[in-house]
Amino acid sequence: MKIESDVPIPPRGAQVGGRKPRYPFHEMAVGESILIKDKSTTVNRLSTRLNQILKATGKRFTQRSGPDGIRVWRIE
């Protein structure tokens, strides 16, 4: 293991590593929405993720369950 200096810390919410985010929340503009049809995603799990994004970036979202899935809107 090598000790290094002058390596900048990435900003909060930045993608680290090669893993692609499951949902494009960071790319959404205010007023845009996405429909999540994934049965494994629950409202509680989604709420937790959206709160993490709020704390890291200040972006606010709201969500509503419907017959087709869960729709998420960016509101701020």
mmCIF file of N, CA and C in Angstrom:
data_model
loop_
_atom_site.group_PDB
_atom_site.id
_atom_site.type_symbol
_atom_site.label_atom_id
_atom_site.label_comp_id
_atom_site.label_asym_id
_atom_site.label_seq_id
_atom_site.Cartn_x
_atom_site.Cartn_y
_atom_site.Cartn_z
ATOM 1 N N MET A 1 0.854 -1.178 0.000
ATOM 2 C CA MET A 1 0.000 0.000 0.000
ATOM 3 C C MET A 1 0.895 1.233 0.000
ATOM 4 N N LYS A 2 0.582 2.159 -0.891
ATOM 5 C CA LYS A 2 1.398 3.362 -1.063
ATOM 6 C C LYS A 2 0.679 4.560 -0.454
ATOM 7 N N ILE A 3 1.372 5.364 0.318
ATOM 8 C CA ILE A 3 0.809 6.591 0.885
ATOM 9 C C ILE A 3 0.970 7.693 -0.154
ATOM 10 N N GLU A 4 -0.138 8.411 -0.425
ATOM 11 C CA GLU A 4 -0.118 9.467 -1.431
ATOM 12 C C GLU A 4 -0.619 10.773 -0.838
ATOM 13 N N SER A 5 -0.156 11.863 -1.389
ATOM 14 C CA SER A 5 -0.649 13.176 -1.000
ATOM 15 C C SER A 5 -1.112 13.901 -2.254
ATOM 16 N N ASP A 6 -1.770 15.012 -2.087
ATOM 17 C CA ASP A 6 -2.279 15.823 -3.190
ATOM 18 C C ASP A 6 -3.315 15.092 -4.047
ATOM 19 N N VAL A 7 -4.090 14.194 -3.434
ATOM 20 C CA VAL A 7 -5.199 13.537 -4.125
ATOM 21 C C VAL A 7 -6.473 14.214 -3.633
ATOM 22 N N PRO A 8 -7.189 14.936 -4.507
ATOM 23 C CA PRO A 8 -8.370 15.678 -4.060
ATOM 24 C C PRO A 8 -9.511 14.743 -3.644
ATOM 25 N N ILE A 9 -10.277 15.188 -2.671
ATOM 26 C CA ILE A 9 -11.455 14.456 -2.213
ATOM 27 C C ILE A 9 -12.601 14.791 -3.152
ATOM 28 N N PRO A 10 -13.301 13.782 -3.710
ATOM 29 C CA PRO A 10 -14.429 14.075 -4.601
ATOM 30 C C PRO A 10 -15.585 14.699 -3.819
ATOM 31 N N PRO A 11 -16.393 15.546 -4.463
ATOM 32 C CA PRO A 11 -17.525 16.159 -3.768
ATOM 33 C C PRO A 11 -18.534 15.113 -3.339
ATOM 34 N N ARG A 12 -19.296 15.425 -2.295
ATOM 35 C CA ARG A 12 -20.341 14.518 -1.827
ATOM 36 C C ARG A 12 -21.322 14.251 -2.957
ATOM 37 N N GLY A 13 -21.769 13.015 -3.030
ATOM 38 C CA GLY A 13 -22.736 12.638 -4.053
ATOM 39 C C GLY A 13 -22.098 12.281 -5.381
ATOM 40 N N ALA A 14 -20.793 12.454 -5.492
ATOM 41 C CA ALA A 14 -20.111 12.117 -6.743
ATOM 42 C C ALA A 14 -19.974 10.608 -6.852
ATOM 43 N N GLN A 15 -20.057 10.127 -8.057
ATOM 44 C CA GLN A 15 -19.912 8.698 -8.292
ATOM 45 C C GLN A 15 -18.464 8.298 -8.043
ATOM 46 N N VAL A 16 -18.266 7.308 -7.185
ATOM 47 C CA VAL A 16 -16.935 6.815 -6.885
ATOM 48 C C VAL A 16 -16.847 5.391 -7.403
ATOM 49 N N GLY A 17 -15.793 5.088 -8.114
ATOM 50 C CA GLY A 17 -15.658 3.750 -8.678
ATOM 51 C C GLY A 17 -16.391 3.667 -10.009
ATOM 52 N N GLY A 18 -16.571 2.468 -10.501
ATOM 53 C CA GLY A 18 -17.168 2.291 -11.808
ATOM 54 C C GLY A 18 -18.644 1.961 -11.786
ATOM 55 N N ARG A 19 -19.267 1.957 -10.643
ATOM 56 C CA ARG A 19 -20.658 1.572 -10.545
ATOM 57 C C ARG A 19 -21.574 2.694 -11.006
ATOM 58 N N LYS A 20 -22.467 2.387 -11.908
ATOM 59 C CA LYS A 20 -23.416 3.363 -12.430
ATOM 60 C C LYS A 20 -24.622 3.441 -11.484
ATOM 61 N N PRO A 21 -25.113 4.662 -11.196
ATOM 62 C CA PRO A 21 -26.282 4.779 -10.332
ATOM 63 C C PRO A 21 -27.492 4.074 -10.946
ATOM 64 N N ARG A 22 -28.341 3.521 -10.091
ATOM 65 C CA ARG A 22 -29.531 2.819 -10.556
ATOM 66 C C ARG A 22 -30.542 3.784 -11.172
ATOM 67 N N TYR A 23 -30.694 4.954 -10.556
ATOM 68 C CA TYR A 23 -31.666 5.939 -11.030
ATOM 69 C C TYR A 23 -30.959 7.270 -11.284
ATOM 70 N N PRO A 24 -31.409 8.060 -12.267
ATOM 71 C CA PRO A 24 -30.699 9.291 -12.665
ATOM 72 C C PRO A 24 -31.085 10.522 -11.854
ATOM 73 N N PHE A 25 -31.180 10.401 -10.529
ATOM 74 C CA PHE A 25 -31.620 11.530 -9.707
ATOM 75 C C PHE A 25 -30.709 12.741 -9.849
ATOM 76 N N HIS A 26 -29.409 12.539 -9.946
ATOM 77 C CA HIS A 26 -28.460 13.653 -10.025
ATOM 78 C C HIS A 26 -28.555 14.403 -11.348
ATOM 79 N N GLU A 27 -29.115 13.769 -12.366
ATOM 80 C CA GLU A 27 -29.234 14.393 -13.682
ATOM 81 C C GLU A 27 -30.552 15.145 -13.864
ATOM 82 N N MET A 28 -31.489 14.979 -12.951
ATOM 83 C CA MET A 28 -32.826 15.553 -13.118
ATOM 84 C C MET A 28 -32.833 17.055 -12.844
ATOM 85 N N ALA A 29 -33.584 17.778 -13.666
ATOM 86 C CA ALA A 29 -33.798 19.212 -13.460
ATOM 87 C C ALA A 29 -35.114 19.395 -12.697
ATOM 88 N N VAL A 30 -35.280 20.557 -12.095
ATOM 89 C CA VAL A 30 -36.509 20.859 -11.371
ATOM 90 C C VAL A 30 -37.701 20.718 -12.318
ATOM 91 N N GLY A 31 -38.732 20.001 -11.879
ATOM 92 C CA GLY A 31 -39.938 19.796 -12.676
ATOM 93 C C GLY A 31 -39.940 18.481 -13.438
ATOM 94 N N GLU A 32 -38.794 17.824 -13.549
ATOM 95 C CA GLU A 32 -38.731 16.548 -14.249
ATOM 96 C C GLU A 32 -39.094 15.408 -13.298
ATOM 97 N N SER A 33 -39.560 14.294 -13.876
ATOM 98 C CA SER A 33 -39.936 13.139 -13.061
ATOM 99 C C SER A 33 -39.524 11.854 -13.764
ATOM 100 N N ILE A 34 -39.448 10.788 -12.981
ATOM 101 C CA ILE A 34 -39.206 9.456 -13.531
ATOM 102 C C ILE A 34 -40.188 8.493 -12.881
ATOM 103 N N LEU A 35 -40.540 7.443 -13.627
ATOM 104 C CA LEU A 35 -41.413 6.399 -13.109
ATOM 105 C C LEU A 35 -40.555 5.172 -12.841
ATOM 106 N N ILE A 36 -40.608 4.685 -11.609
ATOM 107 C CA ILE A 36 -39.838 3.515 -11.214
ATOM 108 C C ILE A 36 -40.790 2.337 -11.129
ATOM 109 N N LYS A 37 -40.607 1.377 -12.029
ATOM 110 C CA LYS A 37 -41.466 0.202 -12.093
ATOM 111 C C LYS A 37 -40.851 -1.002 -11.396
ATOM 112 N N ASP A 38 -39.638 -0.858 -10.909
ATOM 113 C CA ASP A 38 -38.902 -1.945 -10.270
ATOM 114 C C ASP A 38 -39.630 -2.402 -9.000
ATOM 115 N N LYS A 39 -40.070 -3.640 -8.979
ATOM 116 C CA LYS A 39 -40.826 -4.174 -7.837
ATOM 117 C C LYS A 39 -39.974 -4.293 -6.575
ATOM 118 N N SER A 40 -38.635 -4.371 -6.727
ATOM 119 C CA SER A 40 -37.774 -4.507 -5.550
ATOM 120 C C SER A 40 -37.564 -3.170 -4.835
ATOM 121 N N THR A 41 -37.919 -2.071 -5.477
ATOM 122 C CA THR A 41 -37.772 -0.749 -4.866
ATOM 123 C C THR A 41 -39.028 -0.421 -4.071
ATOM 124 N N THR A 42 -38.855 -0.148 -2.781
ATOM 125 C CA THR A 42 -39.982 0.202 -1.928
ATOM 126 C C THR A 42 -39.973 1.700 -1.660
ATOM 127 N N VAL A 43 -41.107 2.217 -1.218
ATOM 128 C CA VAL A 43 -41.209 3.646 -0.904
ATOM 129 C C VAL A 43 -40.223 4.000 0.198
ATOM 130 N N ASN A 44 -40.081 3.145 1.199
ATOM 131 C CA ASN A 44 -39.159 3.440 2.304
ATOM 132 C C ASN A 44 -37.709 3.474 1.835
ATOM 133 N N ARG A 45 -37.317 2.522 1.008
ATOM 134 C CA ARG A 45 -35.951 2.482 0.490
ATOM 135 C C ARG A 45 -35.676 3.718 -0.364
ATOM 136 N N LEU A 46 -36.648 4.089 -1.171
ATOM 137 C CA LEU A 46 -36.504 5.257 -2.033
ATOM 138 C C LEU A 46 -36.431 6.537 -1.203
ATOM 139 N N SER A 47 -37.243 6.635 -0.163
ATOM 140 C CA SER A 47 -37.207 7.809 0.717
ATOM 141 C C SER A 47 -35.841 7.973 1.354
ATOM 142 N N THR A 48 -35.256 6.866 1.767
ATOM 143 C CA THR A 48 -33.922 6.913 2.367
ATOM 144 C C THR A 48 -32.910 7.459 1.370
ATOM 145 N N ARG A 49 -32.945 6.972 0.141
ATOM 146 C CA ARG A 49 -31.998 7.428 -0.888
ATOM 147 C C ARG A 49 -32.202 8.905 -1.208
ATOM 148 N N LEU A 50 -33.463 9.330 -1.326
ATOM 149 C CA LEU A 50 -33.741 10.732 -1.642
ATOM 150 C C LEU A 50 -33.295 11.653 -0.514
ATOM 151 N N ASN A 51 -33.401 11.212 0.732
ATOM 152 C CA ASN A 51 -32.915 12.008 1.864
ATOM 153 C C ASN A 51 -31.393 12.104 1.850
ATOM 154 N N GLN A 52 -30.710 11.033 1.440
ATOM 155 C CA GLN A 52 -29.258 11.086 1.314
ATOM 156 C C GLN A 52 -28.847 12.114 0.263
ATOM 157 N N ILE A 53 -29.561 12.139 -0.852
ATOM 158 C CA ILE A 53 -29.257 13.108 -1.910
ATOM 159 C C ILE A 53 -29.515 14.525 -1.416
ATOM 160 N N LEU A 54 -30.600 14.743 -0.678
ATOM 161 C CA LEU A 54 -30.913 16.061 -0.125
ATOM 162 C C LEU A 54 -29.772 16.548 0.772
ATOM 163 N N LYS A 55 -29.294 15.696 1.663
ATOM 164 C CA LYS A 55 -28.221 16.088 2.574
ATOM 165 C C LYS A 55 -26.919 16.369 1.837
ATOM 166 N N ALA A 56 -26.640 15.592 0.788
ATOM 167 C CA ALA A 56 -25.379 15.751 0.060
ATOM 168 C C ALA A 56 -25.387 16.908 -0.924
ATOM 169 N N THR A 57 -26.538 17.166 -1.567
ATOM 170 C CA THR A 57 -26.555 18.137 -2.666
ATOM 171 C C THR A 57 -27.555 19.275 -2.492
ATOM 172 N N GLY A 58 -28.522 19.120 -1.599
ATOM 173 C CA GLY A 58 -29.562 20.131 -1.438
ATOM 174 C C GLY A 58 -30.709 19.982 -2.428
ATOM 175 N N LYS A 59 -30.641 18.973 -3.305
ATOM 176 C CA LYS A 59 -31.724 18.732 -4.264
ATOM 177 C C LYS A 59 -32.884 18.043 -3.549
ATOM 178 N N ARG A 60 -34.100 18.564 -3.773
ATOM 179 C CA ARG A 60 -35.277 18.007 -3.100
ATOM 180 C C ARG A 60 -36.165 17.282 -4.093
ATOM 181 N N PHE A 61 -36.743 16.187 -3.627
ATOM 182 C CA PHE A 61 -37.611 15.341 -4.437
ATOM 183 C C PHE A 61 -38.876 15.015 -3.658
ATOM 184 N N THR A 62 -39.920 14.629 -4.388
ATOM 185 C CA THR A 62 -41.123 14.078 -3.777
ATOM 186 C C THR A 62 -41.519 12.856 -4.588
ATOM 187 N N GLN A 63 -42.252 11.962 -3.965
ATOM 188 C CA GLN A 63 -42.632 10.719 -4.630
ATOM 189 C C GLN A 63 -44.074 10.366 -4.329
ATOM 190 N N ARG A 64 -44.693 9.656 -5.273
ATOM 191 C CA ARG A 64 -46.065 9.179 -5.110
ATOM 192 C C ARG A 64 -46.163 7.775 -5.682
ATOM 193 N N SER A 65 -46.856 6.899 -4.963
ATOM 194 C CA SER A 65 -47.106 5.538 -5.452
ATOM 195 C C SER A 65 -48.351 5.537 -6.302
ATOM 196 N N GLY A 66 -48.344 4.739 -7.357
ATOM 197 C CA GLY A 66 -49.493 4.603 -8.238
ATOM 198 C C GLY A 66 -49.589 3.182 -8.744
ATOM 199 N N PRO A 67 -50.569 2.915 -9.581
ATOM 200 C CA PRO A 67 -50.754 1.544 -10.068
ATOM 201 C C PRO A 67 -49.607 1.064 -10.969
ATOM 202 N N ASP A 68 -48.877 1.995 -11.591
ATOM 203 C CA ASP A 68 -47.788 1.622 -12.497
ATOM 204 C C ASP A 68 -46.429 1.546 -11.808
ATOM 205 N N GLY A 69 -46.322 2.062 -10.580
ATOM 206 C CA GLY A 69 -45.045 2.086 -9.872
ATOM 207 C C GLY A 69 -44.951 3.322 -8.999
ATOM 208 N N ILE A 70 -43.744 3.774 -8.750
ATOM 209 C CA ILE A 70 -43.498 4.953 -7.925
ATOM 210 C C ILE A 70 -42.943 6.048 -8.835
ATOM 211 N N ARG A 71 -43.590 7.215 -8.818
ATOM 212 C CA ARG A 71 -43.101 8.345 -9.610
ATOM 213 C C ARG A 71 -42.399 9.318 -8.683
ATOM 214 N N VAL A 72 -41.215 9.780 -9.119
ATOM 215 C CA VAL A 72 -40.391 10.704 -8.340
ATOM 216 C C VAL A 72 -40.213 11.986 -9.139
ATOM 217 N N TRP A 73 -40.480 13.124 -8.507
ATOM 218 C CA TRP A 73 -40.311 14.449 -9.116
ATOM 219 C C TRP A 73 -39.213 15.200 -8.383
ATOM 220 N N ARG A 74 -38.419 15.949 -9.138
ATOM 221 C CA ARG A 74 -37.475 16.882 -8.510
ATOM 222 C C ARG A 74 -38.208 18.191 -8.308
ATOM 223 N N ILE A 75 -38.238 18.689 -7.071
ATOM 224 C CA ILE A 75 -38.997 19.899 -6.759
ATOM 225 C C ILE A 75 -38.110 21.094 -6.418
ATOM 226 N N GLU A 76 -36.837 20.909 -6.117
ATOM 227 C CA GLU A 76 -35.896 22.017 -5.857
ATOM 228 C C GLU A 76 -34.523 21.623 -6.306
#
